[in-house]
Tab-separated table of C-alpha atoms and ligand atoms in Angstrom:
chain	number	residue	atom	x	y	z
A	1	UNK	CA	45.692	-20.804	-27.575
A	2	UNK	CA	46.109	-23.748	-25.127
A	3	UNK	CA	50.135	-24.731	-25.042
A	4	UNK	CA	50.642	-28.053	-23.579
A	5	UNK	CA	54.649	-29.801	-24.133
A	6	UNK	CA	55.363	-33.645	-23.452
A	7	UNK	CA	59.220	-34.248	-23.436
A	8	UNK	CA	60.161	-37.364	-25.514
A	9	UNK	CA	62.498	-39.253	-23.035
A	10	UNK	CA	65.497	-42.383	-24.249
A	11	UNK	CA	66.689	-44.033	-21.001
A	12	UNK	CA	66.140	-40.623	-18.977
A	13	UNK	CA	67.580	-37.989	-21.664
A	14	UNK	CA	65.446	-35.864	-23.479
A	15	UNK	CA	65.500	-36.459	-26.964
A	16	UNK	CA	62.228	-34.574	-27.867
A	17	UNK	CA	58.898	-33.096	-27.319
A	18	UNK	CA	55.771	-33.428	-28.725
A	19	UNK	CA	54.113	-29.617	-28.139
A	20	UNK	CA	50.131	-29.691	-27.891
A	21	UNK	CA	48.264	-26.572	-29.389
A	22	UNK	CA	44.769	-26.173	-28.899
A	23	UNK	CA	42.687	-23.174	-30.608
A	24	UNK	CA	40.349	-22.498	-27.494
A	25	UNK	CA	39.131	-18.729	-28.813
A	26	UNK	CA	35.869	-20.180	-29.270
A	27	UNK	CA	35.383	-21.857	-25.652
A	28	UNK	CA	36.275	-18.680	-24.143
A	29	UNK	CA	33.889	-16.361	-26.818
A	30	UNK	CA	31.394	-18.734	-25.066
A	31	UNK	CA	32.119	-18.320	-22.155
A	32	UNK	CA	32.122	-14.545	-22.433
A	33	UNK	CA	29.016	-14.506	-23.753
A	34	UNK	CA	27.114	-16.988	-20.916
A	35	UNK	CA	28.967	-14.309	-18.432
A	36	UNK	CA	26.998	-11.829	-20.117
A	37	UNK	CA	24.062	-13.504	-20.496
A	38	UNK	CA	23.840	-14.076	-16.743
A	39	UNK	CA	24.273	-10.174	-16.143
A	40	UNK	CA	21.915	-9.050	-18.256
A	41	UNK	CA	19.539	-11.468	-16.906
A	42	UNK	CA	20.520	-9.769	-13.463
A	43	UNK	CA	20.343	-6.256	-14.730
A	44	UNK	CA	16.805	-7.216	-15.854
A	45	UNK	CA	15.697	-8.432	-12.606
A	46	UNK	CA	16.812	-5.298	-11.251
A	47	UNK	CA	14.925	-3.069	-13.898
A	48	UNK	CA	11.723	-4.634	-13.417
A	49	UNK	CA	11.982	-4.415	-9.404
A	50	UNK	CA	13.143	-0.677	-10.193
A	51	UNK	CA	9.663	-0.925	-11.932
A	52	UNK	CA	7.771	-2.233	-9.292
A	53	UNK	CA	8.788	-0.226	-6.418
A	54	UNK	CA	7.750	2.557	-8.966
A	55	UNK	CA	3.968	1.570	-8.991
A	56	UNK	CA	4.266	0.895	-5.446
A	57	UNK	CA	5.118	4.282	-4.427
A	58	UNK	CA	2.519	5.497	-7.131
A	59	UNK	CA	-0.269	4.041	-5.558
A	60	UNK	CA	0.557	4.620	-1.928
A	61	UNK	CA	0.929	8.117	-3.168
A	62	UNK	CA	-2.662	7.868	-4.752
A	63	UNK	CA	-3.530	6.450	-1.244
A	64	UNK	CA	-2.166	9.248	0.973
A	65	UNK	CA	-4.681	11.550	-0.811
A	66	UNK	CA	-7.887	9.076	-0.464
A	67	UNK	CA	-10.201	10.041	2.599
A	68	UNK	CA	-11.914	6.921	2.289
A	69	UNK	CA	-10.674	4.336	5.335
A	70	UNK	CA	-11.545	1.031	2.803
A	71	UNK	CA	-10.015	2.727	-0.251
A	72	UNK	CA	-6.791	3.626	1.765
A	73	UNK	CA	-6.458	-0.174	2.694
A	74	UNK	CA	-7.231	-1.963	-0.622
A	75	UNK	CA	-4.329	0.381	-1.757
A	76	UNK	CA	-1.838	-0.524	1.473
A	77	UNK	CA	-2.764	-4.270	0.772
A	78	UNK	CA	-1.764	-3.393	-3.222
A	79	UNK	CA	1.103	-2.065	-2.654
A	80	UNK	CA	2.563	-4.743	0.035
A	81	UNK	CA	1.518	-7.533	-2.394
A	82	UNK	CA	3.826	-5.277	-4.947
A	83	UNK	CA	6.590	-5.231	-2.893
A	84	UNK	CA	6.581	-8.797	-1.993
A	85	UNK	CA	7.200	-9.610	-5.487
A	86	UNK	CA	9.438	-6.591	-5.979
A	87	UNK	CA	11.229	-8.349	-3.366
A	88	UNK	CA	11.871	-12.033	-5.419
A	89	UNK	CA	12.797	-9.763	-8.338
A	90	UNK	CA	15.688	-7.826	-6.124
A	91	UNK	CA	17.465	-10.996	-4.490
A	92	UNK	CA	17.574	-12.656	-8.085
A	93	UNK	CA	19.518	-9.656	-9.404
A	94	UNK	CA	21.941	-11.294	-7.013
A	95	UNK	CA	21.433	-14.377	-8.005
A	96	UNK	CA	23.547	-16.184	-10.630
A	97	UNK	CA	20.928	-18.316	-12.035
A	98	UNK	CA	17.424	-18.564	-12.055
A	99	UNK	CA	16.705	-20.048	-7.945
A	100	UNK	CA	17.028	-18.479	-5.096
A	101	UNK	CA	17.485	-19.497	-1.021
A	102	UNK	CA	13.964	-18.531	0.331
A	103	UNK	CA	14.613	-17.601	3.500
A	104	UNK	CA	15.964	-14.297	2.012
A	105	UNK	CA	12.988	-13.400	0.764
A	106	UNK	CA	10.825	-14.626	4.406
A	107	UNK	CA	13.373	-12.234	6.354
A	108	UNK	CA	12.397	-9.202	4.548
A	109	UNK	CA	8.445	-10.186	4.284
A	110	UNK	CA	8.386	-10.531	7.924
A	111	UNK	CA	10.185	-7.183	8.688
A	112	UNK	CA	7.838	-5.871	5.573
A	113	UNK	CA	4.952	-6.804	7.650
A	114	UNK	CA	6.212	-5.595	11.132
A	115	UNK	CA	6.613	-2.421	9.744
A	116	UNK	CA	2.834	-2.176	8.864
A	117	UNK	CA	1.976	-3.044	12.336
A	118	UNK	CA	4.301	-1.571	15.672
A	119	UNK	CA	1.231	-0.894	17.983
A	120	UNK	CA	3.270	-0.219	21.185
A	121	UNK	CA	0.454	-0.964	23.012
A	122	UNK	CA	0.091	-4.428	21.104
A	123	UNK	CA	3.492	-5.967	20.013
A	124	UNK	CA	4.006	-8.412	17.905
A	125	UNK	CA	7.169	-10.435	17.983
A	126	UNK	CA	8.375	-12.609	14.732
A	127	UNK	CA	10.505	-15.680	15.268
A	128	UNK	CA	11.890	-17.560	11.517
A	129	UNK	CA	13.217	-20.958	12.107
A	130	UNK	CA	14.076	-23.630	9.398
A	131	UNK	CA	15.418	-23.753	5.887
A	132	UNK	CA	14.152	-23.835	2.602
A	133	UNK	CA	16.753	-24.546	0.817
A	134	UNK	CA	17.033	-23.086	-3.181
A	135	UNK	CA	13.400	-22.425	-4.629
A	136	UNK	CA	13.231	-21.921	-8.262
A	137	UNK	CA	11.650	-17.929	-9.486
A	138	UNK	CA	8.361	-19.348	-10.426
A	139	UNK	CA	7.620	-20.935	-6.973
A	140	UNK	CA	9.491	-18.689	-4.593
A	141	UNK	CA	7.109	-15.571	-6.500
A	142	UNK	CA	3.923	-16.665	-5.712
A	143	UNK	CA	4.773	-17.983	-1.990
A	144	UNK	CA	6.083	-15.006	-1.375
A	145	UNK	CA	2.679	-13.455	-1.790
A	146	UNK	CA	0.713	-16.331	0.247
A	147	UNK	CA	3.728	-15.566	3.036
A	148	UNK	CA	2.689	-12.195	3.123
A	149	UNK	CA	-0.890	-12.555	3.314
A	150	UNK	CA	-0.621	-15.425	5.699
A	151	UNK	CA	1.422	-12.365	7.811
A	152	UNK	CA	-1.379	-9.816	6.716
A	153	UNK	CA	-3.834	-11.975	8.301
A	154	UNK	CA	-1.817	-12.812	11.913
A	155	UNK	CA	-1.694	-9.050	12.325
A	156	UNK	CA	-5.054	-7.703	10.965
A	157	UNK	CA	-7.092	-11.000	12.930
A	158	UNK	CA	-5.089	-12.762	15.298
A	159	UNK	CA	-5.172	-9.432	18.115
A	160	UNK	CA	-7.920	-7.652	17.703
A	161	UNK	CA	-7.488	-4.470	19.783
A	162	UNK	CA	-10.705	-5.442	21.671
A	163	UNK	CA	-9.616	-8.683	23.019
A	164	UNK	CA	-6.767	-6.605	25.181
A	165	UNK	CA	-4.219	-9.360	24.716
A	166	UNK	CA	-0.670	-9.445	25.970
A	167	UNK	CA	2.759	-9.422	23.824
A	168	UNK	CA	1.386	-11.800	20.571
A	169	UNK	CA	4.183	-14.408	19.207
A	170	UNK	CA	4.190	-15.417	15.601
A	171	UNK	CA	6.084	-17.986	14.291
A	172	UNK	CA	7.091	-18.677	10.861
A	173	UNK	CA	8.544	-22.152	10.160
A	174	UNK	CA	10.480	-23.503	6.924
A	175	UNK	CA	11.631	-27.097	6.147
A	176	UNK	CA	11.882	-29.809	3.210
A	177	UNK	CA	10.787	-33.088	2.972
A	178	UNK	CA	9.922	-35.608	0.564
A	179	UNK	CA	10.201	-33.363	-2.332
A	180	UNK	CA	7.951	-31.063	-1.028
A	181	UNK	CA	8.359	-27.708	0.835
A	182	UNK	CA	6.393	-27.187	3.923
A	183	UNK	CA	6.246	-23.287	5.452
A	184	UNK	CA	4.136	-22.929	8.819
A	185	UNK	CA	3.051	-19.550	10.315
A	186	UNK	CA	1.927	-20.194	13.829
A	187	UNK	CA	0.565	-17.555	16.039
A	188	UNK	CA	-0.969	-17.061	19.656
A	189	UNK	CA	-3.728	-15.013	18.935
A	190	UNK	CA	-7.692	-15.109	19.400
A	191	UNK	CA	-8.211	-18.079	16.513
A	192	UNK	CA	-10.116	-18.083	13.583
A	193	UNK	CA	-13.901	-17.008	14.302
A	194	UNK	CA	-16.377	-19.341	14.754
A	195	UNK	CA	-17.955	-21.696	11.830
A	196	UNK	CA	-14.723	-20.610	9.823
A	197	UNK	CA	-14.126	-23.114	6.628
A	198	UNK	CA	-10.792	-22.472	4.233
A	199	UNK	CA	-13.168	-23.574	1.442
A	200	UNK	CA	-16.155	-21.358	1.834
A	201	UNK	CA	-13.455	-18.152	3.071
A	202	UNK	CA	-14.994	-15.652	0.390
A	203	UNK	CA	-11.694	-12.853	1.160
A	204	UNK	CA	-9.845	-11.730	-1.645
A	205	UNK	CA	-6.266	-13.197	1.007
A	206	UNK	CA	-7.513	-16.274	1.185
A	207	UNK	CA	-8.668	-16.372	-2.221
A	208	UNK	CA	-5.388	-15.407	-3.763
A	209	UNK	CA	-3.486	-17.854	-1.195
A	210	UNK	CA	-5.875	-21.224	-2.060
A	211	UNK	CA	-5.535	-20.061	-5.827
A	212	UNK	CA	-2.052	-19.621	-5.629
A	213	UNK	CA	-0.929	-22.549	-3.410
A	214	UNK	CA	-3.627	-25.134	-5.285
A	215	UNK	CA	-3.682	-23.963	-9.030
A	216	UNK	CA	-0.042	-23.033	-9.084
A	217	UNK	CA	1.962	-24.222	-7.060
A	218	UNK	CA	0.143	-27.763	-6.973
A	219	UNK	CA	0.101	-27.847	-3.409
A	220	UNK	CA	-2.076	-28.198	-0.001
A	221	UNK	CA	-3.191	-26.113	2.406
A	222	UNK	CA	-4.357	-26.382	6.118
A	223	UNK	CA	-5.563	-24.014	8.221
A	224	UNK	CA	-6.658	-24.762	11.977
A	225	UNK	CA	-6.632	-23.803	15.509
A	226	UNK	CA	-4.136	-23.991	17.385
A	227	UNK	CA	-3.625	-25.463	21.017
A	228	UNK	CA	-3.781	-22.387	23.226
A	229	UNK	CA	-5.782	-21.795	25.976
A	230	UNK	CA	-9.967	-21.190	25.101
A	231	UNK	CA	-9.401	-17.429	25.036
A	232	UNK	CA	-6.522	-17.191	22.976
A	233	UNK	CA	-5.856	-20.676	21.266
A	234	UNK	CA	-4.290	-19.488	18.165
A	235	UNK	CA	-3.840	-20.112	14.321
A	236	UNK	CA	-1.713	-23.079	12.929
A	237	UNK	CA	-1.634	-22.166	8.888
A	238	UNK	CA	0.325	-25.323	6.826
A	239	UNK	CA	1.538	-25.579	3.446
A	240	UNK	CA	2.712	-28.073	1.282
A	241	UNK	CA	4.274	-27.618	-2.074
A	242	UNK	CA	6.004	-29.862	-4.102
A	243	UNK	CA	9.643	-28.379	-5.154
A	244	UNK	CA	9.919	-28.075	-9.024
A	245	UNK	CA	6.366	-29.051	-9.667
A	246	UNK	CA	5.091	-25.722	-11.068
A	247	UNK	CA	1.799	-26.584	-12.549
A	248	UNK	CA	1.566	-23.780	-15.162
A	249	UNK	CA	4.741	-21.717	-16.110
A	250	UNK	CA	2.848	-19.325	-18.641
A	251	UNK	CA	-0.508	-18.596	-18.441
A	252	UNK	CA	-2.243	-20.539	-21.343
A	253	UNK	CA	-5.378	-18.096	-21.876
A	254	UNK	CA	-5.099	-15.179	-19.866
A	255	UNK	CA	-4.683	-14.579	-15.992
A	256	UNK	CA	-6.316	-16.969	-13.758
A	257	UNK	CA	-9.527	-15.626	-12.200
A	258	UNK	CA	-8.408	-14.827	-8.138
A	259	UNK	CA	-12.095	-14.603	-7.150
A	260	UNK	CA	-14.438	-17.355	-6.322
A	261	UNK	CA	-17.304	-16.630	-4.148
A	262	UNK	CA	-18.627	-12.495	-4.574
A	263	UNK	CA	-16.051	-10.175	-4.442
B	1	LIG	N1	-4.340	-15.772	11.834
B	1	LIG	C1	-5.668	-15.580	11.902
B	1	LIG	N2	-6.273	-15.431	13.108
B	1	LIG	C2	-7.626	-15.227	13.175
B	1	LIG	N3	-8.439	-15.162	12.103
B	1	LIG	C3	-7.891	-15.302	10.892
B	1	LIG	C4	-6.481	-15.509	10.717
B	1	LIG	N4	-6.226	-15.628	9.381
B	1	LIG	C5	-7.416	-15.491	8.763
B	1	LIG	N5	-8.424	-15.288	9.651
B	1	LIG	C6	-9.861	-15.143	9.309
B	1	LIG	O1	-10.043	-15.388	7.919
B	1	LIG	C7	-10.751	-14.314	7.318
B	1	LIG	C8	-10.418	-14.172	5.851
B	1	LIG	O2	-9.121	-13.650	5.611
B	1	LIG	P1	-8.773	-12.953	4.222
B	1	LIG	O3	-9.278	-13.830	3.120
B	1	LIG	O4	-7.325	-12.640	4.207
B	1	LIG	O5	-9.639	-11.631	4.193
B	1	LIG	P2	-9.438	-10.326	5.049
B	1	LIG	O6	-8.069	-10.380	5.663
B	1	LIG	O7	-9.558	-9.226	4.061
B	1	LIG	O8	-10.546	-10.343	6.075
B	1	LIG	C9	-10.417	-13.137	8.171
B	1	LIG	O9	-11.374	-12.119	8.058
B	1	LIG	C10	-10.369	-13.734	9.570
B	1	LIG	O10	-11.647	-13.849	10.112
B	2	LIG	MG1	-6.293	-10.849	4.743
């Protein structure tokens, strides 16, 4: 009950009130139950990460037992990919509502990555600069996979042991404008090989981060070299996505196909 009293005043004396009661009970049942709501929305995000990490263990279990050197890898690349969406999953179970600040999820990727990686004979060093702001679930999921093969990629291609480099430096960069999202992974390394074309790039990374960036998340790609010396000029990767324009929330009829080109 909401008690609210207005004295009745003559010339500065009280002569009255006029007492205000209000039955609230059924604001504050609602507003119990949108408290609750919002938990067990939380609780859920946390069960299906729980879930996730699960099969991610599974299969680098399955992996540790695999003598093939391909086989092993398919399964490392698996379970990353896992993880990065384990990852969405975990920071909104902190989340109040259904968005997220991105650069919670980059931090993690990156360190995800560098994990895979410390050569001491070939570091790698990681720099995130920028912002990008509160992303919605259904677009911060899928670039968090492209983010993570985009990382895959610096480390697998960009210092080959063969080329003997020096210390490599990879940047990732995050800003907003226009309506649209831009994220930037820059990195020193030995550039993409010769004759290389995003469009005709038959590997199942690229494949997953031109469907996923193009089909749904509406946006552009652009991959290039960078401005390094001949030996070592580097890889400039660039995407554009508009914020809130998520193409396809549900899939319609059935997954969409990841492959183009021969698997
Ligand atoms: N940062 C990079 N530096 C050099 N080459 C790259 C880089 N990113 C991608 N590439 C090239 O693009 C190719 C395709 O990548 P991807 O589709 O992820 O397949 P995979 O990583 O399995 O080879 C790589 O094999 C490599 O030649
Ligand atoms: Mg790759």
């Amino acid at each position: 009950m909401l008690a609210q009293t207005i004295p009745l005043l003559d010339h500065g004396t009280v002569t009255g009130a006029v007492l205000l009661l209000r039955d609230i009970s059924d604001v504050r049942r609602r507003d119990r139950l949108l408290l609750s709501k919002d938990a067990t929305i939380r609780e859920i995000h946390h069960r299906v990460k729980n879930n996730l990490q699960t099969i991610s263990s599974l299969l680098r279990l399955q992996g540790r037992r695999l003598s093939s050197p391909e086989a092993k890898a398919a399964l490392d690349e698996s379970v990353r990919r896992i993880r990065s969406i384990a990852l969405v999953h975990e920071t909104l179970s902190h989340e109040p509502g259904d968005e997220l600040p991105f650069i919670e999820i980059v931090r993690p990727l990156v360190r995800m990555v560098e994990e895979g990686l410390i050569s001491p004979e070939h570091p790698v060093q990681f720099a995130v600069t920028g912002q990008a702001g509160m992303l919605p679930a259904a677009t911060a999921t899928p670039l968090a996979v492209v983010l993570t093969e985009l990382l895959q990629n610096v480390v697998d291609h960009a210092y080959p042991p063969s080329a003997d480099l020096d210390a490599g430096h990879v940047s990732v960069d995050l800003g907003q404008s226009n309506e649209a999202l831009w994220v930037r992974v820059t990195d020193d390394g030995v550039g993409l090989p010769p004759g290389f074309s995003l469009d005709s790039a038959t590997g199942l990374g690229l494949s997953i981060v031109r469907t996923l960036v193009t089909t749904e998340l509406a946006g552009t790609i652009g991959m290039s070299r960078g401005a390094g010396p001949h030996d070592r000029p580097g890889t400039i990767v660039e995407l554009r996505v508009p914020i809130g324009a998520v193409v396809r929330e549900e899939p319609a009829t059935g997954p969409v196909p990841l492959y183009r080109g021969s698997p």
